[in-house]
Amino acid sequence: MSRKWFVVLALVALVLPLALTGCKSTTPTPEAPKATEAPAATKAPAATEAPTEAAPESPLGVKPEDLQGVTITFWHVWSRGTGEQLQKLVDEFNATNEWGITVVAENQGGYDDMFNKMNAAIQSGELPDITVGYQNQAAAWDQAGDIIADLNPYINDPVYGLSEEEVADFLPIFWEQDVMGDKRMGIPAQRSGQFMFYNVGWAKELGFDKPPVTPEEFQTQVCAAAEANNNDDNPDNDGTGGYIYNAGASVIAGWVWAFGGDIVDAEGKYTLNTPEMQKALEYLYDLKQAGCAWQGVNRYPNPEFATRQALVTTSSIAGIPYQAKAMQDEGSTDEWTLIPFPATGGKPVMDIYGPSFFVVKSTPEKQLASWLFLKWFTAPENQAKWVMASGYFPTRSSTVDYLQDYLTQNPQYAAGFNAVFGGEVELKFEPRDASWNAVRGAIFDTISKVFAEDFTKDQIPALLEDLQKQADELYAEYH
Amino acid sequence: MKRNATLYYRLRHWILRGLLYILLIGGAVIAMLPFFWMLSTSLMTLGEAINGQWLPKVPQWHNYIVAWKEANFSEYFVNSIQITLITLAGELTFSILAAYAFARIRFPGRDVLFGVLLSTMMIPAMVLVIPNFLTVTWLGRVGPIKWINNWPALTIPFMGSVFSIFLLRQFFAQIPDDLFDAAQIDGAGHWQFLWHVALPLVKAPILVITVLSFIGSWNALAWPLLVTNNPEWRPIAVGLYTFIDEAGSELNLQMAGSVITILPILFLYFLTQLQFTESIARSGLKG
């Protein structure tokens, strides 16, 4: 190896970075904003000569001209189609907002990446102005650094806030999800729901005219489907046909609610060792033992559903396009739809979840600018554009006025939409505690054992005792 | 009798050889299967991919174009090349110098320092993520150039590789002292000895480091996502990530993107295959 070679290498190491620094634009690092409390209502409206005609004054203490030229950074998790639509909406806001606010939207990967990045950013102080995440993630961020601004002063502001009608337009359960104690942590960005995909066409052939409503009906139908596959001429599909189970926390929560239980108590503490939880697990265990439920090979059991290897699978609303594609590619003409989990009494319960927007504490101007963007983004006409790109539920009821064509063209989405917005189901959301992410993992790991070959039904009580202990420990860790 | 024995040994030889080949072919098939699956899936429709088929009915060559465009590979590819070259150049420069010093220069505390350096290999990389992030953020604040969202945060933390120093040091230490003595008699110092004698003898491990460093930089995802906020400096692995969302993944496009992503690594490997294998064999390293 010659000296020349080594010198070249060393020069490349030293010169290339400097050259590249020159090549790329070097946007100065924005200064870490100084965290402030949400502006308090410190200023009473100024007395005027004609109070009845006076325009309301904002107690936030920020004049419209103070917003001119304010740039806010918006960290999000959407890419490709939804990311492009988001950027279009951001561009539209930047071009049309009356205050001269500029929003810079930056994708930060998935929700887990965002969670980790925010945790790191809390330590370094290099935070965005708006972020997206699940409620339990935001609770953890706020717990770690007291960084989330209370949105109540903004929502209630007479100038910049929302009217009572606008607030009432948000689906109450969605709206409620972001309130923790007296603090409004965020506003809902979009929502999804845990549904079941149900093969209507095949069910009719099996003699069932309507989807199952109770666990007993569910069992009858999935067992009939399994029996049909076992008795047909095709040996390859033996052992399939019923329900494809998984031990994900959202699915398990759905089943616990189906049996009338809950996974948290009124204080928000986990209740995982309950008679209802036991009933749910025994039910799933029995289904599996009877050959009416089985574990699919794919993470998303779209192919199994499309090829009649499952009468029912579980999915979120966002899984519809993937299922539709699988049906199309398999050449399946089966009619299929979305149904809620069965219920033992009254309305079926549906697990509703989804990310929210959170404003990070910074300067009064930036916080207000962030709020104004979010207010604009969640307006029905803008939300409709977002829904059509993302396939998620809107958060405001009046968005439906802009979605008529979309609902007609997407019958499965319409079925889910009508269930949620038509009041056909009782909506419940998952725990918002900072420990929920960890508890979700514990639920999956523990409940998976129920479906192991050597597991017996009499082991369920001990398993639940262990699960409760794990959840209690995790809860204590975060409090 | 002798003829029978010869026949027996020949037969045994061919049977054993046959078994060996079956074993090796089996191993090769197992190793190649994921590549075959990746290539095949990259040419499928989404339906074929998620329905777990092995071969596409009609190869979807346009998947590569779609993947390239939708994952913003034009920008990410260039970024990855820049990041990889800077990291590689820095890692080789600093590793060679440090390894040579540890192997050939006697200085107080050398072995203790080397032991401390080696012990850092026991620290899981994940543990270092937040401290490293805080360090690069702070350096960006106090230094003349910004680190976050720029090449320094993506490259400089990886220029000091303990593994590379260790590997090169082992090779430098094997060079006979007589060579150094002879060079010294001819008036050469450490620099001359390193350039003219030592480096030509450690070409193989340098190529190993080149390949491993290249792969490490090229495939990096978690760290680049953490230290970049926009696509300006993001590498190619981030582009691949865009094909996954919470309700499913576009497996066919993801695999087309994967094929595009691994092409430079395959090219480099085939280019350096001989030296790479030789060096692995000599150093006793295992994958």
Short mmCIF file of N, CA, C and O in Angstrom, two decimals, chain A residues 245-338:
data_model
loop_
_atom_site.label_atom_id
_atom_site.label_comp_id
_atom_site.label_asym_id
_atom_site.label_seq_id
_atom_site.Cartn_x
_atom_site.Cartn_y
_atom_site.Cartn_z
N TYR A 245 -57.20 -15.95 15.27
CA TYR A 245 -57.01 -15.19 16.51
C TYR A 245 -55.62 -14.58 16.56
O TYR A 245 -54.72 -15.02 15.85
N ASN A 246 -55.47 -13.59 17.39
CA ASN A 246 -54.13 -13.15 17.80
C ASN A 246 -54.24 -12.56 19.20
O ASN A 246 -55.34 -12.25 19.66
N ALA A 247 -53.11 -12.46 19.86
CA ALA A 247 -53.13 -12.07 21.27
C ALA A 247 -52.80 -10.59 21.46
O ALA A 247 -52.41 -10.17 22.54
N GLY A 248 -52.94 -9.81 20.41
CA GLY A 248 -52.68 -8.37 20.52
C GLY A 248 -53.59 -7.73 21.56
O GLY A 248 -54.75 -8.14 21.72
N ALA A 249 -53.09 -6.72 22.24
CA ALA A 249 -53.84 -6.10 23.35
C ALA A 249 -55.17 -5.53 22.89
O ALA A 249 -56.17 -5.62 23.61
N SER A 250 -55.22 -4.95 21.67
CA SER A 250 -56.47 -4.36 21.19
C SER A 250 -57.52 -5.45 20.96
O SER A 250 -58.71 -5.25 21.25
N VAL A 251 -57.09 -6.59 20.44
CA VAL A 251 -58.02 -7.70 20.20
C VAL A 251 -58.51 -8.26 21.54
O VAL A 251 -59.71 -8.49 21.73
N ILE A 252 -57.60 -8.45 22.46
CA ILE A 252 -57.98 -9.00 23.77
C ILE A 252 -58.93 -8.03 24.48
O ILE A 252 -59.94 -8.44 25.06
N ALA A 253 -58.63 -6.73 24.38
CA ALA A 253 -59.54 -5.73 24.99
C ALA A 253 -60.93 -5.87 24.37
O ALA A 253 -61.94 -5.84 25.09
N GLY A 254 -60.98 -6.05 23.05
CA GLY A 254 -62.26 -6.21 22.36
C GLY A 254 -63.05 -7.39 22.91
O GLY A 254 -64.26 -7.30 23.13
N TRP A 255 -62.36 -8.49 23.19
CA TRP A 255 -63.05 -9.68 23.70
C TRP A 255 -63.49 -9.49 25.16
O TRP A 255 -64.54 -9.98 25.57
N VAL A 256 -62.66 -8.83 25.94
CA VAL A 256 -63.04 -8.58 27.35
C VAL A 256 -64.30 -7.71 27.38
O VAL A 256 -65.24 -7.98 28.14
N TRP A 257 -64.32 -6.69 26.55
CA TRP A 257 -65.50 -5.82 26.48
C TRP A 257 -66.72 -6.61 25.98
O TRP A 257 -67.84 -6.37 26.40
N ALA A 258 -66.46 -7.56 25.06
CA ALA A 258 -67.56 -8.39 24.55
C ALA A 258 -68.23 -9.18 25.68
O ALA A 258 -69.42 -9.46 25.63
N PHE A 259 -67.45 -9.52 26.69
CA PHE A 259 -68.00 -10.28 27.82
C PHE A 259 -68.38 -9.36 28.99
O PHE A 259 -68.55 -9.80 30.11
N GLY A 260 -68.46 -8.08 28.71
CA GLY A 260 -68.97 -7.13 29.70
C GLY A 260 -67.94 -6.63 30.70
O GLY A 260 -68.31 -5.96 31.68
N GLY A 261 -66.68 -6.94 30.49
CA GLY A 261 -65.66 -6.49 31.44
C GLY A 261 -64.94 -5.24 30.96
O GLY A 261 -65.36 -4.58 30.01
N ASP A 262 -63.87 -4.91 31.66
CA ASP A 262 -63.03 -3.79 31.25
C ASP A 262 -61.60 -4.08 31.64
O ASP A 262 -61.35 -4.95 32.48
N ILE A 263 -60.69 -3.36 31.06
CA ILE A 263 -59.28 -3.63 31.36
C ILE A 263 -58.69 -2.58 32.30
O ILE A 263 -57.55 -2.71 32.71
N VAL A 264 -59.46 -1.54 32.60
CA VAL A 264 -59.03 -0.56 33.62
C VAL A 264 -60.23 -0.22 34.51
O VAL A 264 -61.38 -0.35 34.09
N ASP A 265 -59.93 0.23 35.73
CA ASP A 265 -61.03 0.65 36.60
C ASP A 265 -61.22 2.17 36.49
O ASP A 265 -60.56 2.83 35.66
N ALA A 266 -62.08 2.70 37.32
CA ALA A 266 -62.41 4.13 37.22
C ALA A 266 -61.20 5.02 37.48
O ALA A 266 -61.11 6.15 36.98
N GLU A 267 -60.25 4.52 38.25
CA GLU A 267 -59.04 5.31 38.55
C GLU A 267 -57.96 5.14 37.49
O GLU A 267 -56.88 5.73 37.59
N GLY A 268 -58.23 4.30 36.52
CA GLY A 268 -57.24 4.10 35.45
C GLY A 268 -56.24 2.99 35.75
O GLY A 268 -55.28 2.81 35.01
N LYS A 269 -56.49 2.23 36.82
CA LYS A 269 -55.57 1.12 37.13
C LYS A 269 -56.02 -0.13 36.37
O LYS A 269 -57.21 -0.33 36.14
N TYR A 270 -55.04 -0.93 36.02
CA TYR A 270 -55.35 -2.10 35.20
C TYR A 270 -56.12 -3.17 35.97
O TYR A 270 -55.79 -3.48 37.11
N THR A 271 -57.14 -3.72 35.31
CA THR A 271 -57.92 -4.81 35.89
C THR A 271 -57.91 -5.97 34.90
O THR A 271 -58.84 -6.15 34.11
N LEU A 272 -56.85 -6.72 34.94
CA LEU A 272 -56.67 -7.77 33.94
C LEU A 272 -56.99 -9.17 34.50
O LEU A 272 -57.09 -10.13 33.74
N ASN A 273 -57.13 -9.26 35.81
CA ASN A 273 -57.48 -10.55 36.41
C ASN A 273 -58.92 -10.48 36.89
O ASN A 273 -59.19 -10.36 38.08
N THR A 274 -59.85 -10.51 35.96
CA THR A 274 -61.27 -10.38 36.31
C THR A 274 -62.03 -11.59 35.76
O THR A 274 -61.54 -12.28 34.85
N PRO A 275 -63.23 -11.83 36.28
CA PRO A 275 -64.02 -12.96 35.75
C PRO A 275 -64.29 -12.81 34.26
O PRO A 275 -64.29 -13.80 33.52
N GLU A 276 -64.50 -11.55 33.81
CA GLU A 276 -64.79 -11.34 32.38
C GLU A 276 -63.57 -11.67 31.52
O GLU A 276 -63.71 -12.24 30.43
N MET A 277 -62.41 -11.28 31.99
CA MET A 277 -61.18 -11.60 31.26
C MET A 277 -61.02 -13.12 31.19
O MET A 277 -60.66 -13.68 30.15
N GLN A 278 -61.30 -13.76 32.32
CA GLN A 278 -61.17 -15.22 32.35
C GLN A 278 -62.16 -15.86 31.36
O GLN A 278 -61.79 -16.77 30.62
N LYS A 279 -63.39 -15.34 31.36
CA LYS A 279 -64.40 -15.87 30.44
C LYS A 279 -63.94 -15.71 28.99
O LYS A 279 -64.08 -16.61 28.17
N ALA A 280 -63.40 -14.54 28.69
CA ALA A 280 -62.96 -14.25 27.32
C ALA A 280 -61.85 -15.22 26.90
O ALA A 280 -61.89 -15.77 25.80
N LEU A 281 -60.90 -15.44 27.80
CA LEU A 281 -59.79 -16.33 27.45
C LEU A 281 -60.26 -17.77 27.34
O LEU A 281 -59.81 -18.52 26.46
N GLU A 282 -61.16 -18.16 28.24
CA GLU A 282 -61.69 -19.53 28.17
C GLU A 282 -62.46 -19.73 26.87
O GLU A 282 -62.38 -20.79 26.23
N TYR A 283 -63.16 -18.70 26.48
CA TYR A 283 -63.94 -18.76 25.22
C TYR A 283 -62.99 -18.94 24.03
O TYR A 283 -63.20 -19.81 23.18
N LEU A 284 -61.94 -18.13 23.99
CA LEU A 284 -60.99 -18.22 22.87
C LEU A 284 -60.26 -19.56 22.90
O LEU A 284 -60.01 -20.17 21.85
N TYR A 285 -59.94 -20.00 24.12
CA TYR A 285 -59.26 -21.30 24.27
C TYR A 285 -60.15 -22.42 23.72
O TYR A 285 -59.70 -23.29 22.96
N ASP A 286 -61.43 -22.38 24.09
CA ASP A 286 -62.37 -23.41 23.63
C ASP A 286 -62.51 -23.38 22.11
O ASP A 286 -62.58 -24.42 21.46
N LEU A 287 -62.58 -22.17 21.56
CA LEU A 287 -62.68 -22.04 20.09
C LEU A 287 -61.49 -22.71 19.42
O LEU A 287 -61.64 -23.44 18.45
N LYS A 288 -60.34 -22.46 19.98
CA LYS A 288 -59.12 -23.02 19.39
C LYS A 288 -59.10 -24.54 19.54
O LYS A 288 -58.79 -25.26 18.59
N GLN A 289 -59.46 -25.01 20.73
CA GLN A 289 -59.44 -26.45 20.97
C GLN A 289 -60.44 -27.18 20.08
O GLN A 289 -60.21 -28.30 19.66
N ALA A 290 -61.56 -26.51 19.79
CA ALA A 290 -62.59 -27.13 18.94
C ALA A 290 -62.24 -27.02 17.46
O ALA A 290 -62.99 -27.50 16.61
N GLY A 291 -61.13 -26.40 17.17
CA GLY A 291 -60.72 -26.25 15.76
C GLY A 291 -61.46 -25.14 15.04
O GLY A 291 -61.43 -25.05 13.82
N CYS A 292 -62.14 -24.28 15.79
CA CYS A 292 -62.92 -23.20 15.17
C CYS A 292 -62.11 -21.91 15.06
O CYS A 292 -62.55 -20.95 14.43
N ALA A 293 -60.99 -21.86 15.71
CA ALA A 293 -60.10 -20.69 15.61
C ALA A 293 -58.68 -21.20 15.43
O ALA A 293 -58.31 -22.24 15.98
N TRP A 294 -57.92 -20.50 14.68
CA TRP A 294 -56.55 -20.93 14.44
C TRP A 294 -55.65 -19.72 14.24
O TRP A 294 -56.13 -18.60 14.05
N GLN A 295 -54.36 -19.96 14.30
CA GLN A 295 -53.40 -18.87 14.17
C GLN A 295 -52.89 -18.82 12.73
O GLN A 295 -52.33 -19.79 12.25
N GLY A 296 -53.11 -17.72 12.07
CA GLY A 296 -52.66 -17.59 10.68
C GLY A 296 -51.15 -17.50 10.59
O GLY A 296 -50.46 -17.34 11.59
N VAL A 297 -50.65 -17.62 9.36
CA VAL A 297 -49.20 -17.57 9.19
C VAL A 297 -48.71 -16.16 8.89
O VAL A 297 -47.55 -15.84 9.10
N ASN A 298 -49.61 -15.31 8.39
CA ASN A 298 -49.21 -13.95 8.05
C ASN A 298 -49.53 -13.00 9.19
O ASN A 298 -50.48 -13.20 9.93
N ARG A 299 -48.72 -11.94 9.29
CA ARG A 299 -48.97 -10.94 10.32
C ARG A 299 -50.35 -10.30 10.10
O ARG A 299 -51.08 -10.04 11.04
N TYR A 300 -50.64 -10.03 8.84
CA TYR A 300 -51.96 -9.51 8.49
C TYR A 300 -52.67 -10.61 7.69
O TYR A 300 -52.24 -10.92 6.57
N PRO A 301 -53.71 -11.24 8.26
CA PRO A 301 -54.28 -12.44 7.61
C PRO A 301 -55.18 -12.12 6.42
O PRO A 301 -56.24 -12.73 6.26
N ASN A 302 -54.78 -11.20 5.57
CA ASN A 302 -55.56 -10.86 4.38
C ASN A 302 -55.68 -12.04 3.41
O ASN A 302 -56.78 -12.31 2.90
N PRO A 303 -54.58 -12.76 3.12
CA PRO A 303 -54.71 -13.87 2.17
C PRO A 303 -55.65 -14.95 2.67
O PRO A 303 -56.44 -15.48 1.89
N GLU A 304 -55.58 -15.28 3.95
CA GLU A 304 -56.43 -16.33 4.51
C GLU A 304 -57.91 -15.95 4.37
O GLU A 304 -58.74 -16.77 4.02
N PHE A 305 -58.20 -14.69 4.63
CA PHE A 305 -59.59 -14.24 4.55
C PHE A 305 -60.06 -14.27 3.09
O PHE A 305 -61.18 -14.66 2.79
N ALA A 306 -59.16 -13.88 2.20
CA ALA A 306 -59.53 -13.81 0.78
C ALA A 306 -59.74 -15.18 0.17
O ALA A 306 -60.44 -15.31 -0.84
N THR A 307 -59.13 -16.21 0.76
CA THR A 307 -59.22 -17.56 0.18
C THR A 307 -60.11 -18.48 1.02
O THR A 307 -59.96 -19.69 0.98
N ARG A 308 -61.00 -17.88 1.79
CA ARG A 308 -61.96 -18.64 2.61
C ARG A 308 -61.27 -19.57 3.60
O ARG A 308 -61.76 -20.66 3.89
N GLN A 309 -60.12 -19.18 4.06
CA GLN A 309 -59.50 -19.94 5.14
C GLN A 309 -59.89 -19.35 6.48
O GLN A 309 -59.45 -19.82 7.53
N ALA A 310 -60.63 -18.27 6.42
CA ALA A 310 -61.16 -17.66 7.65
C ALA A 310 -62.45 -16.96 7.30
O ALA A 310 -62.52 -16.24 6.31
N LEU A 311 -63.45 -17.21 8.14
CA LEU A 311 -64.72 -16.50 7.95
C LEU A 311 -64.63 -15.11 8.58
O LEU A 311 -65.23 -14.17 8.10
N VAL A 312 -63.83 -15.04 9.64
CA VAL A 312 -63.69 -13.78 10.38
C VAL A 312 -62.22 -13.56 10.74
O VAL A 312 -61.53 -14.49 11.15
N THR A 313 -61.76 -12.32 10.56
CA THR A 313 -60.44 -11.94 11.08
C THR A 313 -60.61 -10.57 11.76
O THR A 313 -61.64 -9.92 11.60
N THR A 314 -59.59 -10.16 12.49
CA THR A 314 -59.67 -8.83 13.11
C THR A 314 -58.73 -7.88 12.39
O THR A 314 -57.67 -8.28 11.91
N SER A 315 -59.15 -6.63 12.31
CA SER A 315 -58.32 -5.63 11.64
C SER A 315 -58.78 -4.24 12.06
O SER A 315 -59.86 -4.08 12.62
N SER A 316 -57.97 -3.26 11.74
CA SER A 316 -58.39 -1.88 11.97
C SER A 316 -59.00 -1.35 10.67
O SER A 316 -58.88 -1.98 9.62
N ILE A 317 -59.59 -0.19 10.74
CA ILE A 317 -60.22 0.42 9.55
C ILE A 317 -59.18 0.64 8.44
O ILE A 317 -59.48 0.56 7.26
N ALA A 318 -57.95 0.87 8.85
CA ALA A 318 -56.90 1.14 7.86
C ALA A 318 -56.50 -0.12 7.09
O ALA A 318 -55.77 -0.02 6.10
N GLY A 319 -56.98 -1.27 7.53
CA GLY A 319 -56.62 -2.51 6.84
C GLY A 319 -57.50 -2.79 5.63
O GLY A 319 -57.24 -3.73 4.87
N ILE A 320 -58.54 -1.97 5.43
CA ILE A 320 -59.49 -2.22 4.33
C ILE A 320 -58.81 -2.27 2.95
O ILE A 320 -59.02 -3.22 2.19
N PRO A 321 -57.99 -1.28 2.59
CA PRO A 321 -57.38 -1.33 1.25
C PRO A 321 -56.55 -2.58 1.02
O PRO A 321 -56.53 -3.13 -0.09
N TYR A 322 -55.85 -3.04 2.06
CA TYR A 322 -55.02 -4.24 1.92
C TYR A 322 -55.89 -5.48 1.70
O TYR A 322 -55.57 -6.35 0.89
N GLN A 323 -57.01 -5.55 2.44
CA GLN A 323 -57.92 -6.69 2.29
C GLN A 323 -58.57 -6.66 0.90
O GLN A 323 -58.68 -7.70 0.24
N ALA A 324 -58.97 -5.48 0.49
CA ALA A 324 -59.61 -5.35 -0.83
C ALA A 324 -58.65 -5.80 -1.93
O ALA A 324 -59.04 -6.50 -2.88
N LYS A 325 -57.40 -5.44 -1.80
CA LYS A 325 -56.38 -5.83 -2.78
C LYS A 325 -56.19 -7.35 -2.79
O LYS A 325 -56.08 -7.96 -3.86
N ALA A 326 -56.16 -7.93 -1.60
CA ALA A 326 -55.99 -9.39 -1.51
C ALA A 326 -57.18 -10.10 -2.16
O ALA A 326 -57.01 -11.10 -2.86
N MET A 327 -58.40 -9.59 -1.94
CA MET A 327 -59.60 -10.19 -2.54
C MET A 327 -59.52 -10.11 -4.07
O MET A 327 -59.79 -11.07 -4.77
N GLN A 328 -59.12 -8.94 -4.52
CA GLN A 328 -59.03 -8.71 -5.96
C GLN A 328 -58.00 -9.63 -6.60
O GLN A 328 -58.26 -10.27 -7.61
N ASP A 329 -56.83 -9.72 -5.98
CA ASP A 329 -55.76 -10.54 -6.56
C ASP A 329 -56.06 -12.03 -6.47
O ASP A 329 -55.54 -12.81 -7.26
N GLU A 330 -56.85 -12.42 -5.49
CA GLU A 330 -57.23 -13.83 -5.38
C GLU A 330 -58.40 -14.16 -6.28
O GLU A 330 -58.83 -15.31 -6.36
N GLY A 331 -58.97 -13.14 -6.89
CA GLY A 331 -60.14 -13.36 -7.75
C GLY A 331 -61.39 -13.67 -6.95
O GLY A 331 -62.33 -14.27 -7.47
N SER A 332 -61.42 -13.28 -5.68
CA SER A 332 -62.58 -13.55 -4.85
C SER A 332 -63.71 -12.56 -5.15
O SER A 332 -63.47 -11.35 -5.21
N THR A 333 -64.89 -13.10 -5.33
CA THR A 333 -66.04 -12.23 -5.55
C THR A 333 -66.92 -12.19 -4.31
O THR A 333 -68.04 -11.67 -4.34
N ASP A 334 -66.45 -12.75 -3.23
CA ASP A 334 -67.22 -12.78 -1.99
C ASP A 334 -67.54 -11.37 -1.51
O ASP A 334 -66.65 -10.50 -1.49
N GLU A 335 -68.78 -11.20 -1.08
CA GLU A 335 -69.13 -9.93 -0.44
C GLU A 335 -68.58 -9.98 0.98
O GLU A 335 -68.68 -11.00 1.66
N TRP A 336 -67.96 -8.91 1.42
CA TRP A 336 -67.42 -8.89 2.78
C TRP A 336 -67.67 -7.52 3.40
O TRP A 336 -67.88 -6.54 2.69
N THR A 337 -67.63 -7.50 4.68
CA THR A 337 -67.91 -6.22 5.35
C THR A 337 -67.19 -6.15 6.70
O THR A 337 -66.47 -7.07 7.07
N LEU A 338 -67.42 -5.05 7.39
CA LEU A 338 -66.85 -4.86 8.72
C LEU A 338 -67.95 -5.03 9.75
O LEU A 338 -69.04 -4.47 9.58
#
